[in-house]
Structures are given as C-alpha cells and as structure tokens.
Coordinates of C-alpha atoms and ligand atoms in Angstrom, one line a residue:
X1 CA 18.7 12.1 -20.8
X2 CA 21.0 12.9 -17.9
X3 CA 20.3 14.2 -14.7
X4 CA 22.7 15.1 -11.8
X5 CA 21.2 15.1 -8.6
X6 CA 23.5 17.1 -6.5
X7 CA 24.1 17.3 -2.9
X8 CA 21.0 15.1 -1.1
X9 CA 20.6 13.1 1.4
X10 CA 21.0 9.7 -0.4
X11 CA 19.0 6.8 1.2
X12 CA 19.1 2.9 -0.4
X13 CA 17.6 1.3 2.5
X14 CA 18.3 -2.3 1.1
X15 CA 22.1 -1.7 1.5
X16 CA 22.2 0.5 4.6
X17 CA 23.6 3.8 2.8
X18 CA 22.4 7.1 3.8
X19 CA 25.0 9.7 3.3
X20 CA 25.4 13.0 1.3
X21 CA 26.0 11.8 -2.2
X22 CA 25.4 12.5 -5.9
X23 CA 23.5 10.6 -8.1
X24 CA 23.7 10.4 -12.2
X25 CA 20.6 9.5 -14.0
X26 CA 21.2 8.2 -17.5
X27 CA 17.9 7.3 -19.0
X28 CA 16.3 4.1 -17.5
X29 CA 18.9 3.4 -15.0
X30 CA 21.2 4.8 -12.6
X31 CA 24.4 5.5 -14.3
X32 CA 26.2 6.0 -10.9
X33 CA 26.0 7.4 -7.3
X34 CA 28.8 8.8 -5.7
X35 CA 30.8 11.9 -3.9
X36 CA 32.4 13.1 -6.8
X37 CA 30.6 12.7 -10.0
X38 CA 31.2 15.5 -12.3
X39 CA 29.3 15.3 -15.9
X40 CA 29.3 18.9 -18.0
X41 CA 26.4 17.6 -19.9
X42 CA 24.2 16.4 -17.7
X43 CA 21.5 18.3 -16.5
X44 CA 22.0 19.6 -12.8
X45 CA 19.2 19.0 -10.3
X46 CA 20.2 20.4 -6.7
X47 CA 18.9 18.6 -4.1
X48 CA 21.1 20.4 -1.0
X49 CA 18.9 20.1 2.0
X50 CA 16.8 17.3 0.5
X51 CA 16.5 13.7 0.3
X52 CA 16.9 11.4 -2.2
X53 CA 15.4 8.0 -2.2
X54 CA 14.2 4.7 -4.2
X55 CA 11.1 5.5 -5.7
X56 CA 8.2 4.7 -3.6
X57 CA 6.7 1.1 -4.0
X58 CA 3.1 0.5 -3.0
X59 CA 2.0 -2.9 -2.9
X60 CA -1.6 -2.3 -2.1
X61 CA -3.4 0.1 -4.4
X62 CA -6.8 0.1 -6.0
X63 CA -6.7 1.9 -9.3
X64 CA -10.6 1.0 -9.7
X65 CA -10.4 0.0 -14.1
X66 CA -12.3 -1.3 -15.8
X67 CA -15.4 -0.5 -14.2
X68 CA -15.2 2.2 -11.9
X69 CA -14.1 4.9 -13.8
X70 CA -16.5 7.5 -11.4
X71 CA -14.0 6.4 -8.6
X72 CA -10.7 7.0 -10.3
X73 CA -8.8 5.7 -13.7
X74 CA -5.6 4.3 -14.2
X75 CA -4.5 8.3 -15.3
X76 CA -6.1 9.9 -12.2
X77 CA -4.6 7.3 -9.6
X78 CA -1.3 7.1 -11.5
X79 CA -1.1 11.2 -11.3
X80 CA -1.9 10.5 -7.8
X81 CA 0.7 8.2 -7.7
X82 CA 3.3 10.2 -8.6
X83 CA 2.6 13.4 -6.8
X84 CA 2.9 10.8 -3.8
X85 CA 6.6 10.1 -4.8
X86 CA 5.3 6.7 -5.7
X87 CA 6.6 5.1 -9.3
X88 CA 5.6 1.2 -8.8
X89 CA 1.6 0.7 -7.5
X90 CA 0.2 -3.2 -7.3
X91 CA -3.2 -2.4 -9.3
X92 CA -6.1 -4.5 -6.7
X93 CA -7.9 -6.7 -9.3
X94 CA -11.6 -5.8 -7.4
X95 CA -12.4 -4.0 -10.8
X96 CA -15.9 -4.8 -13.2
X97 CA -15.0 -7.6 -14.9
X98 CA -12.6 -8.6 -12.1
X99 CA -9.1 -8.6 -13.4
X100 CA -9.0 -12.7 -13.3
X101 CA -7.5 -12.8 -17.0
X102 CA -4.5 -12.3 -18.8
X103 CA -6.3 -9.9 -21.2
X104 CA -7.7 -7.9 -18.4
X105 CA -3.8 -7.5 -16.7
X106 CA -3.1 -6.7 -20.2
X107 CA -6.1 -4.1 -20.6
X108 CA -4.5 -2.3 -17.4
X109 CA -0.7 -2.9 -18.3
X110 CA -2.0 -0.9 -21.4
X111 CA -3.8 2.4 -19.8
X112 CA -0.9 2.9 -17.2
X113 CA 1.7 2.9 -19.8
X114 CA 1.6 6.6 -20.9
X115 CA 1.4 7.6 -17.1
X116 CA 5.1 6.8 -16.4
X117 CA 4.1 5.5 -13.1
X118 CA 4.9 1.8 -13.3
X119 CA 1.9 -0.3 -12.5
X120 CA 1.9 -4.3 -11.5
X121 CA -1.8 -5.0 -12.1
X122 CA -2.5 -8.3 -9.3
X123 CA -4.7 -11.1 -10.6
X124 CA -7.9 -12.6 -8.6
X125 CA -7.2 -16.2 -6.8
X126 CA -10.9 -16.7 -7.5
X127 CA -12.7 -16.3 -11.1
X128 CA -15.0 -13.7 -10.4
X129 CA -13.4 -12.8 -6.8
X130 CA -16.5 -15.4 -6.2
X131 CA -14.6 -17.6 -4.0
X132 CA -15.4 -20.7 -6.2
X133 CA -13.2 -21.6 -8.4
X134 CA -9.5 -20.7 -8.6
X135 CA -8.2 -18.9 -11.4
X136 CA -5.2 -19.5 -13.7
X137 CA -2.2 -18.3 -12.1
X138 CA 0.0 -19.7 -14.3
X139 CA -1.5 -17.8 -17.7
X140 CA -2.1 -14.3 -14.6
X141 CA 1.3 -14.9 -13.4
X142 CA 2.6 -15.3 -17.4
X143 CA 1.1 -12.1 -18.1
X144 CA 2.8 -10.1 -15.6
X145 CA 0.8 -10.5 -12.3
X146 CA 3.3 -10.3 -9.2
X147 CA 0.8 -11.5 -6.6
X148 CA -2.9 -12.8 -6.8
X149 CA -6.0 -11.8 -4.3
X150 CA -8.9 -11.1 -3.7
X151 CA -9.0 -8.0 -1.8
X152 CA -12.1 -7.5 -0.6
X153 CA -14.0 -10.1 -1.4
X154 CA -12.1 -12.6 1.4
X155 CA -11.8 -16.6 0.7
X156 CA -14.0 -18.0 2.9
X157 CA -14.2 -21.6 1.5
X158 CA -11.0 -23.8 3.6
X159 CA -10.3 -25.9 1.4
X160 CA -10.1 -23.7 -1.5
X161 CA -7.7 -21.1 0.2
X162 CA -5.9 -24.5 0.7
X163 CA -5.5 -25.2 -3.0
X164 CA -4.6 -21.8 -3.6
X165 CA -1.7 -21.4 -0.9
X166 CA -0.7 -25.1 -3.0
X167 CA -0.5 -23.5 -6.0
X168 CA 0.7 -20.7 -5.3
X169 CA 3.6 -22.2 -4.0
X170 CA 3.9 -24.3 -7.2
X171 CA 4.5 -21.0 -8.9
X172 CA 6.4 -19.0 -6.7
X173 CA 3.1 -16.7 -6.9
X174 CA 2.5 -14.7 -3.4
X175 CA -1.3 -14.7 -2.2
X176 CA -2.4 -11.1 -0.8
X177 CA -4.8 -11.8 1.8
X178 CA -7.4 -9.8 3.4
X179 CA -8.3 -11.3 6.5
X180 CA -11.9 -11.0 7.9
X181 CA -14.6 -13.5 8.5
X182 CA -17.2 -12.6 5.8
X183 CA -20.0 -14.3 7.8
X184 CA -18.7 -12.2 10.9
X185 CA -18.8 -9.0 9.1
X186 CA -21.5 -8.7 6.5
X187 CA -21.7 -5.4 5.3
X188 CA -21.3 -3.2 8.6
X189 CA -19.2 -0.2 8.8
X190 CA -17.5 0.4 11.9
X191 CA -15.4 -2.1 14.4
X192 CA -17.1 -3.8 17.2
X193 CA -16.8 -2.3 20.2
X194 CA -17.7 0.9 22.0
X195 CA -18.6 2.7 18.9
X196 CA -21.0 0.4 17.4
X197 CA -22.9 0.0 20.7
X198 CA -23.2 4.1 21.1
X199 CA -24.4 4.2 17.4
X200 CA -26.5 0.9 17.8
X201 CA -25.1 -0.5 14.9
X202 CA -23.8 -4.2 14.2
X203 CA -19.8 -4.0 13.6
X204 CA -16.7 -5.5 12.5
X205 CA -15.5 -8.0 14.9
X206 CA -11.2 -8.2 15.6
X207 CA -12.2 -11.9 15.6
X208 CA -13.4 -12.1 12.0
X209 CA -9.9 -10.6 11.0
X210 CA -8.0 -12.5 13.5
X211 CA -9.5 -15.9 12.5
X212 CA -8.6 -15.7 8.9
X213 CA -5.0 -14.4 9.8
X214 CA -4.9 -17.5 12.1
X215 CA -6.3 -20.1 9.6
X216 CA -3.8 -18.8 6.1
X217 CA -0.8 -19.1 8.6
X218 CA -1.9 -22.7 9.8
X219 CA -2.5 -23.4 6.2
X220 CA 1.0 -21.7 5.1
X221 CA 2.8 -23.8 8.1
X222 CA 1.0 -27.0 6.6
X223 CA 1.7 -26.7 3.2
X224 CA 5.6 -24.5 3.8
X225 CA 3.2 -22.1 2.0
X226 CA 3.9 -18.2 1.7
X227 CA 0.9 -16.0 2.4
X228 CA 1.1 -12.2 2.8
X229 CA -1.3 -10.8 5.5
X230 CA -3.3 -7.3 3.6
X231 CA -3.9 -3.7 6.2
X232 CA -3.2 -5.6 9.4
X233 CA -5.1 -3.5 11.8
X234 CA -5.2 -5.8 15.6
X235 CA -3.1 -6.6 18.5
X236 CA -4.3 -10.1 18.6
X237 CA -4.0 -10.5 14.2
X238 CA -0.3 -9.1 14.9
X239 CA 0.8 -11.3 18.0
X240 CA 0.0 -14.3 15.5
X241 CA 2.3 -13.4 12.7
X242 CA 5.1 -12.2 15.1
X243 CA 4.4 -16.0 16.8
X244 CA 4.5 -18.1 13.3
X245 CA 7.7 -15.7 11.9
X246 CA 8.6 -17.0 15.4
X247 CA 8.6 -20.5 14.4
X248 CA 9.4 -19.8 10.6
X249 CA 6.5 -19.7 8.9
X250 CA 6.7 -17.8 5.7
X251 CA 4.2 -15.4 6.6
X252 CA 4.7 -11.4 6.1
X253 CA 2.4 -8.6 6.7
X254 CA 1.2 -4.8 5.6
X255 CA -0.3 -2.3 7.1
X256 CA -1.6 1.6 6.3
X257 CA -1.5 4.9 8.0
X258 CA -4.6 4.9 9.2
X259 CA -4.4 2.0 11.5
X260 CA -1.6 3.4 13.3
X261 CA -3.1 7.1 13.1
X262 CA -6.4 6.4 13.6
X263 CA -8.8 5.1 16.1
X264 CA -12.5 3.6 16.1
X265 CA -13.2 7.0 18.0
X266 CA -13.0 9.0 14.0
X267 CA -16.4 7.6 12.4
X268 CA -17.8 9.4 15.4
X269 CA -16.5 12.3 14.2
X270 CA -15.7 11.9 10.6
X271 CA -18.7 9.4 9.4
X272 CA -18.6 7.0 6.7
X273 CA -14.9 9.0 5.6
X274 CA -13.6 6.6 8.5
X275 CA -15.3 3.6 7.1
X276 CA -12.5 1.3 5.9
X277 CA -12.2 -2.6 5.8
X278 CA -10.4 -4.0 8.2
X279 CA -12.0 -1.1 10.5
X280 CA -10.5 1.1 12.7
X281 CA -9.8 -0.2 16.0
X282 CA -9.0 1.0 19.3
X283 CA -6.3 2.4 21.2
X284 CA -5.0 -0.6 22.2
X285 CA -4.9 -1.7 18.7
X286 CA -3.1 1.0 17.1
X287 CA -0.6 0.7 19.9
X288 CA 0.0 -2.7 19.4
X289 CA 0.7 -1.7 15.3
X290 CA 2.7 1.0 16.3
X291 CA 4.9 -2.0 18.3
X292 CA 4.6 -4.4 15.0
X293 CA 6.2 -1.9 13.1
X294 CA 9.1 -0.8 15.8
X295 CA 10.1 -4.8 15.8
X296 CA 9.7 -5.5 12.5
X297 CA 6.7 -7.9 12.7
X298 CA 5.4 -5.6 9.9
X299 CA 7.4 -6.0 7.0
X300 CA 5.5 -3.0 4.8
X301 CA 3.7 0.0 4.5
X302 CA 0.8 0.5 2.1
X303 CA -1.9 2.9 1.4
X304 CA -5.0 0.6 0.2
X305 CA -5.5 3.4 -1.8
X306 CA -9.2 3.1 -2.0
X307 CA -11.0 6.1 -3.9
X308 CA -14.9 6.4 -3.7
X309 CA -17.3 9.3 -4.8
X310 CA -18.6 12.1 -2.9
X311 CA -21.6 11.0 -3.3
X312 CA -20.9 7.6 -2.5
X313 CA -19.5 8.6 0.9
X314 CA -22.4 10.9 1.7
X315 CA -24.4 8.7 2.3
X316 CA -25.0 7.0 6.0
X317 CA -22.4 4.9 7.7
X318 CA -24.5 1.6 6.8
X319 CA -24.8 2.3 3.1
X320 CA -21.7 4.1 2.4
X321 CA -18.7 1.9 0.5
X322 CA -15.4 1.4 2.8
X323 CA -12.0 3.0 1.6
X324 CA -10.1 5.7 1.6
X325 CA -7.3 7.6 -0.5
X326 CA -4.3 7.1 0.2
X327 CA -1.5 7.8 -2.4
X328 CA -1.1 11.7 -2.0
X329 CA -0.6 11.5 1.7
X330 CA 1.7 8.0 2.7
X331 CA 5.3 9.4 2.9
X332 CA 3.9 12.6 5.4
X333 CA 1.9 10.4 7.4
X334 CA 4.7 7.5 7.7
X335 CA 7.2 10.2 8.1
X336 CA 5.4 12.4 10.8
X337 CA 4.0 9.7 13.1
X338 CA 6.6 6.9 12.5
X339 CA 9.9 8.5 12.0
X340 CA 9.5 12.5 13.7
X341 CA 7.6 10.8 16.4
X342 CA 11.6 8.5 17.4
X343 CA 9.9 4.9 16.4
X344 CA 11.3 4.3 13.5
X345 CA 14.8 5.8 11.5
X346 CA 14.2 7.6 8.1
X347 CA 15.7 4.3 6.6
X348 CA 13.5 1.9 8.3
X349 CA 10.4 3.8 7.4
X350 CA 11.6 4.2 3.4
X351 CA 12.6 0.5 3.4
X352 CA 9.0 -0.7 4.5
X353 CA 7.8 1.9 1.3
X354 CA 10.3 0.6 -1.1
X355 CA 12.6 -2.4 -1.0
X356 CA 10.5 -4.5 1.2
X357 CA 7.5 -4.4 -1.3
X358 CA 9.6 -5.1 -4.5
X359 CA 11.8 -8.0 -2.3
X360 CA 8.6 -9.7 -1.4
X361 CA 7.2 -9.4 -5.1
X362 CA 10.5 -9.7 -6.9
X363 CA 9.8 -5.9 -8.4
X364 CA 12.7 -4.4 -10.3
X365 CA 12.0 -1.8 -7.7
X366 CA 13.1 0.0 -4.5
X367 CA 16.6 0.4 -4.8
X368 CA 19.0 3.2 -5.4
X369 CA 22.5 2.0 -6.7
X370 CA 24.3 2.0 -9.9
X371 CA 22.3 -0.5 -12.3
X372 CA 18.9 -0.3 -10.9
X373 CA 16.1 1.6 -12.8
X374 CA 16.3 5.0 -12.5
X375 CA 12.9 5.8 -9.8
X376 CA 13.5 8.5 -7.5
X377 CA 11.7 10.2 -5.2
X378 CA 13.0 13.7 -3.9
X379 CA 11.7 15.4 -0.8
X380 CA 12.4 17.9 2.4
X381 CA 11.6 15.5 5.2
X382 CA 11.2 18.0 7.4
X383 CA 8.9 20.8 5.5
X384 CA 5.2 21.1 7.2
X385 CA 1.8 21.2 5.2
X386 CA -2.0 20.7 5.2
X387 CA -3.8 18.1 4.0
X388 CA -6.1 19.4 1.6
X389 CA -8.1 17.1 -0.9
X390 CA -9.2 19.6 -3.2
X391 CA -5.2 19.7 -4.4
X392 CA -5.0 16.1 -5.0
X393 CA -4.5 14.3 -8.5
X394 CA -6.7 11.6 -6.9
X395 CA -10.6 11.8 -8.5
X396 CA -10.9 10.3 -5.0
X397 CA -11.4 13.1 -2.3
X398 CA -12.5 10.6 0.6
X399 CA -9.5 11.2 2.9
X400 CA -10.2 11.3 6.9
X401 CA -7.1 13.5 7.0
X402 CA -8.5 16.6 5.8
X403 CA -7.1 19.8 7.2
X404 CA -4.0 17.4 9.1
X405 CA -0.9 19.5 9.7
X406 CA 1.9 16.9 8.8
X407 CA 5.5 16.9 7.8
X408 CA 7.6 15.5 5.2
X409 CA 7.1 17.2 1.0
X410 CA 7.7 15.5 -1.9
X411 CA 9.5 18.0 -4.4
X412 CA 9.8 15.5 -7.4
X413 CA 9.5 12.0 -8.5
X414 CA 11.1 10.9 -11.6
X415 CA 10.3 7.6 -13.0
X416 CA 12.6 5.4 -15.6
X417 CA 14.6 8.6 -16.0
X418 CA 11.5 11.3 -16.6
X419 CA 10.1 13.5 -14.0
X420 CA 6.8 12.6 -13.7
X421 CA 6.2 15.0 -10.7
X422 CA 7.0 18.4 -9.6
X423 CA 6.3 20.5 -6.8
X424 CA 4.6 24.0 -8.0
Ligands
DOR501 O1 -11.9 -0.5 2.7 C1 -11.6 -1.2 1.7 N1 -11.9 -0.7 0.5 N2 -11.1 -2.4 1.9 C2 -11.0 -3.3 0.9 O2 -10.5 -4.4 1.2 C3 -11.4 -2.9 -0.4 C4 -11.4 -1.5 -0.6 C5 -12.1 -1.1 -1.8 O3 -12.0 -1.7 -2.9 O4 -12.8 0.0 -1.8
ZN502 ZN1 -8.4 -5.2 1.5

C-alpha cells in the first residue's frame, strides 16, 4: 500500500528536521520524505495544519498478560496504544507467571501480533521477580527481550543487582530499574511527608528511592555498567544522575507525566487514583523534574502505563494497588505542560517519546526518514480536549486526569504501513 501524507509539519527529532514536507509510505517502510513527491497512485492523506512524527515509543508499559486479564490484555492496551499515537510499547514482565522465560516473551510476542502495535515484551532480572536468583538473559535476550527488570518488585539483594549490572553488560542487555528501598516502603500508598502525617498513614520515603538510584549508579561506575533509572520522581534521585552523567557514568533516566503534573497534594483529593509507585512528591520535587527534563538529565518520557480495576481502586488508600493509565493521555500531557508551557521545543518533547527510547534499546524505532519502518503518528498539536476515561481503549479507567482540559490530538497512527488509529 501507498500513502502520501501531504503538507505536515514533519518532525525526525534524531536528525533535527522539522519542516513542511511530504512523506511516501510504501508498505513497511518509508519510501521517501520530501518537498516534491508526486505519486498518482498512491493514496493521498492531507495532513495541512498537522504534524507528522515518528511513531511514539514507550519504553515503560504494563500490558498486564498472562495473568491479569481483569486489568487489561495485550488487545485492550495495544488499542490503547494506538489511539495514544504510540506503535512500539516495552511490555513490564510483572505478569502471572512472570515473564522470566523465552516461552512467556514468546506467549506475548504472539497475542500482540494481530494488534499492529509493535510490542517488545521485557524479561525479569530475577526468576520469579523474587529477587533470588537471576534469570537467563542470554536465552530472554535471544528471544527478543530489549531490556530486563523487575518493575515493581525492586532488587534488594547488593550483590545480586551486582551480578546482574555484570551480566548485563556481558550482553549488551540494559537493566530497567525501579528504585525504592522495599524495606522503606512496604506496602504504603502515599509519599512521606505532609500528606501522610494529615492522613496518619506510614508513607513512601524520597530516601528509599534515592538510595537505590544512588547504590545502581555506584554499582554501574564500579563495574562501567549501564543501568537505566525507571519513573524518576525526586530532586535528590535526579541531582545524582545529573552528577554521575557528570562524571560519565552510563546511567540514563525516565520519567511520566504525573510526576511533573502532579503533586503529593492529589491523593488528598483524588484517593487511591493518585496512588502510584514511586509516589507523588511535592512541589519541590516536581520542580526539580521539570528542571531534569529542561537540561536533559532526563533522557525519556514514559507512561508506566499501569491499568487496575475499578473495583481494585475503590478501595481505601492502604489496600488499593498503585498505577495508573497512561497510554491514551502521554502526547497531551507532554505537549500541554512541557512544550505549550515554553520548557521544552516540540522536537525535544517528541524525541524524549521516540528516538531516545528506541536509541537506548536499539529499537527499529523512532525515526522518520527514508528507510526506516513506516510508524507515524499524526496530530494537531494545538487542538484542546477533555480527558474522559469512559472514551478510552484502555480496560484500565484509573486515570487521576479525569475531566483535565489539555492540548495536543492525535488524528491517526499508522503502524508498518496500516492505520491502526483514527480519530472519529
Ligand atoms: O505504580 C506502579 N504500578 N508502579 C510499579 O512499579 C508497578 C505498577 C504496576 O504494575 O501496577
Ligand atoms: Zn516501576
């Protein structure tokens, strides 16, 4: 098939252009881009007004099978996906059984092929995500893992997370880390802080996140390791990585929306729909990610797409799962408070959704040129909406943004050539 996608905005972040071009779609890959293409055959697409970028890569998503099917399925979070403008998701291995096998990155490779949407399931560094006994990355890594972690479930043994950032390295296999001391945070909902003293409830320390951050960079800097820092939410967790890219350490970093949106301040208002892991901070905090992202210290931006029941997140702070969805709100939410807001340029912010992510994992991703695979996401940058959940794809409803006016609409996303996503 042949598409011509006429008069947009065209945005390759990885090579800088951003200029009014046309691009021609043949099948899989980009056949050309370019002021004057003219094909009589092709099928015109007319994206006057519009912009016309990579496909949206996101690094950090949890897709929830096997296991938790009542959460979302590969289909649901892949439609999700899509209607995001996103065509390449990292699948989070915290799924029943844990995805810490080649045939369970196989089992997933296999449900997300009929969405279109192209899915990278990640393996677990532990069997189990127990934190005992490392997996094998070589067979994870032969079957088409791009990464291994174990969101969620963080390493807390040393000298295991030291074998790990070894063989890693070994394999050229980057380590997703989530950061937070799980002796420090048990099972509480809410950060620290002002918050948890007014609700008399035991919270998540910065510390336990900061801690960990500190300890994989020491080991990284030890070993000439790579380690990739998950959702970095603190000022302190922030000021470490900018200080060991500082002195070279091959250390990168993520972070979401919601921690530069988003203060401790919402699970007073919003409940266990605020509950996430790392937790929201404070004011200070979200400042000091807002400043990570202006100087580059954060390298990406992810959803940690995280869908949960309704029923789950009824229930009280202390008892409710963290997480929230993500997918079918990114691109307004970068686009509205990083790039309308003057921090960031409209290439900056779609680099840190696109290129970025497939560099770091070596993704045939995130680029929009002649030769690369044909993902494309179209949208009015400009054009305001309203959150509302009951439209999403997502079975996964738990969104703190509910009823937020933002800006920035996808109108299509096309994936390996097909449309996969249209507006209306
Ligand atoms: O809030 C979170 N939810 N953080 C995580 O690390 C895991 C995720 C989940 O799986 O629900
Ligand atoms: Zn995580």
């Amino acid at each position: 098939m042949e598409l011509l996608i006429k008069g947009g905005r065209v945005l390759d972040p990885a090579s800088g252009l951003d200029a009014r071009m046309n691009v021609l779609v043949r099948d899989a890959k980009i056949a050309a881009v370019g002021k004057n293409i003219q094909v009589p055959t092709a099928t015109v697409l007319d994206a006057a007004g519009l912009v016309v970028a990579p496909g949206l890569v996101d690094m950090h998503v949890h897709l929830r099978e096997p296991g938790f099917e009542a959460k979302e399925t590969v289909a649901t979070g892949c439609a999700a996906a899509a209607r995001g403008g996103f065509t390449s998701v990292v699948a989070m291995p915290n799924t029943n059984p844990v995805t810490d096998t080649p045939e369970i990155i196989r089992l997933v490779q296999e449900k997300a092929a009929p969405t279109g949407v192209h899915v990278y399931p990640a393996g677990a560094v532990s069997v189990g995500e127990k934190g005992q006994q490392l997996t094998d990355f070589a067979a994870l890594k032969a079957a088409g893992a791009p990464a291994v972690t174990d969101d969620g479930n963080p390493i807390q043994n040393n000298a295991l997370m030291r074998q790990a950032l070894q063989q890693a390295k070994a394999l050229g296999l980057p380590i997703l880390d989530h950061c937070e001391d799980r002796d420090m945070v048990a099972n509480y909902g809410v950060n620290e802080g002002a918050v948890s003293r007014q609700l008399g409830l035991p919270g998540r320390p910065a510390v336990a996140e900061e801690l960990q951050i500190m300890r994989d960079v020491m080991l990284a800097e030890e070993l000439g390791a790579r380690v990739h820092i998950c959702h970095i939410s603190t000022a302190r967790g922030i000021d470490i990585v900018r200080q060991a890219k500082a002195r070279g350490v091959a250390v990168t970093c993520e972070t979401c929306p919601q921690y530069f949106w988003l203060t401790e301040d919402e699970v007073l208002r919003q409940g266990a729909l605020a509950r996430v892991n790392p937790p929201l901070r404070t004011a200070a905090d979200v400042e000091a990610v807002r400043q990570g992202l202006a100087d580059g210290t954060i390298d990406v931006l992810v959803t940690d797409h995280a869908p949960h029941t309704a029923e789950e997140k009824a229930r009280p702070l202390p008892d409710a799962p963290s997480g929230m969805v993500g997918l079918e709100t990114a691109l307004a939410l970068n686009l509205t408070g990083l790039y309308h807001s003057g921090l960031l340029s409209l290439l900056e912010v779609i680099g840190r959704m696109t290129c970025r992510p497939a560099e770091l994992l070596a993704l045939p991703a995130g680029r929009l040129c002649e030769g690369a695979r044909s993902d494309i996401v179209i949208f009015d940058p400009d054009k305001p909406w309203t959150v509302d959940c009951n439209q999403f794809a997502s079975k996964g409803h738990n969104t703190p943004f509910q009823g937020k006016n933002l800006r920035g609409k996808v109108k299509m996303t096309i994936s390996s050539g097909k449309i996969i996503y249209q507006e209306g």
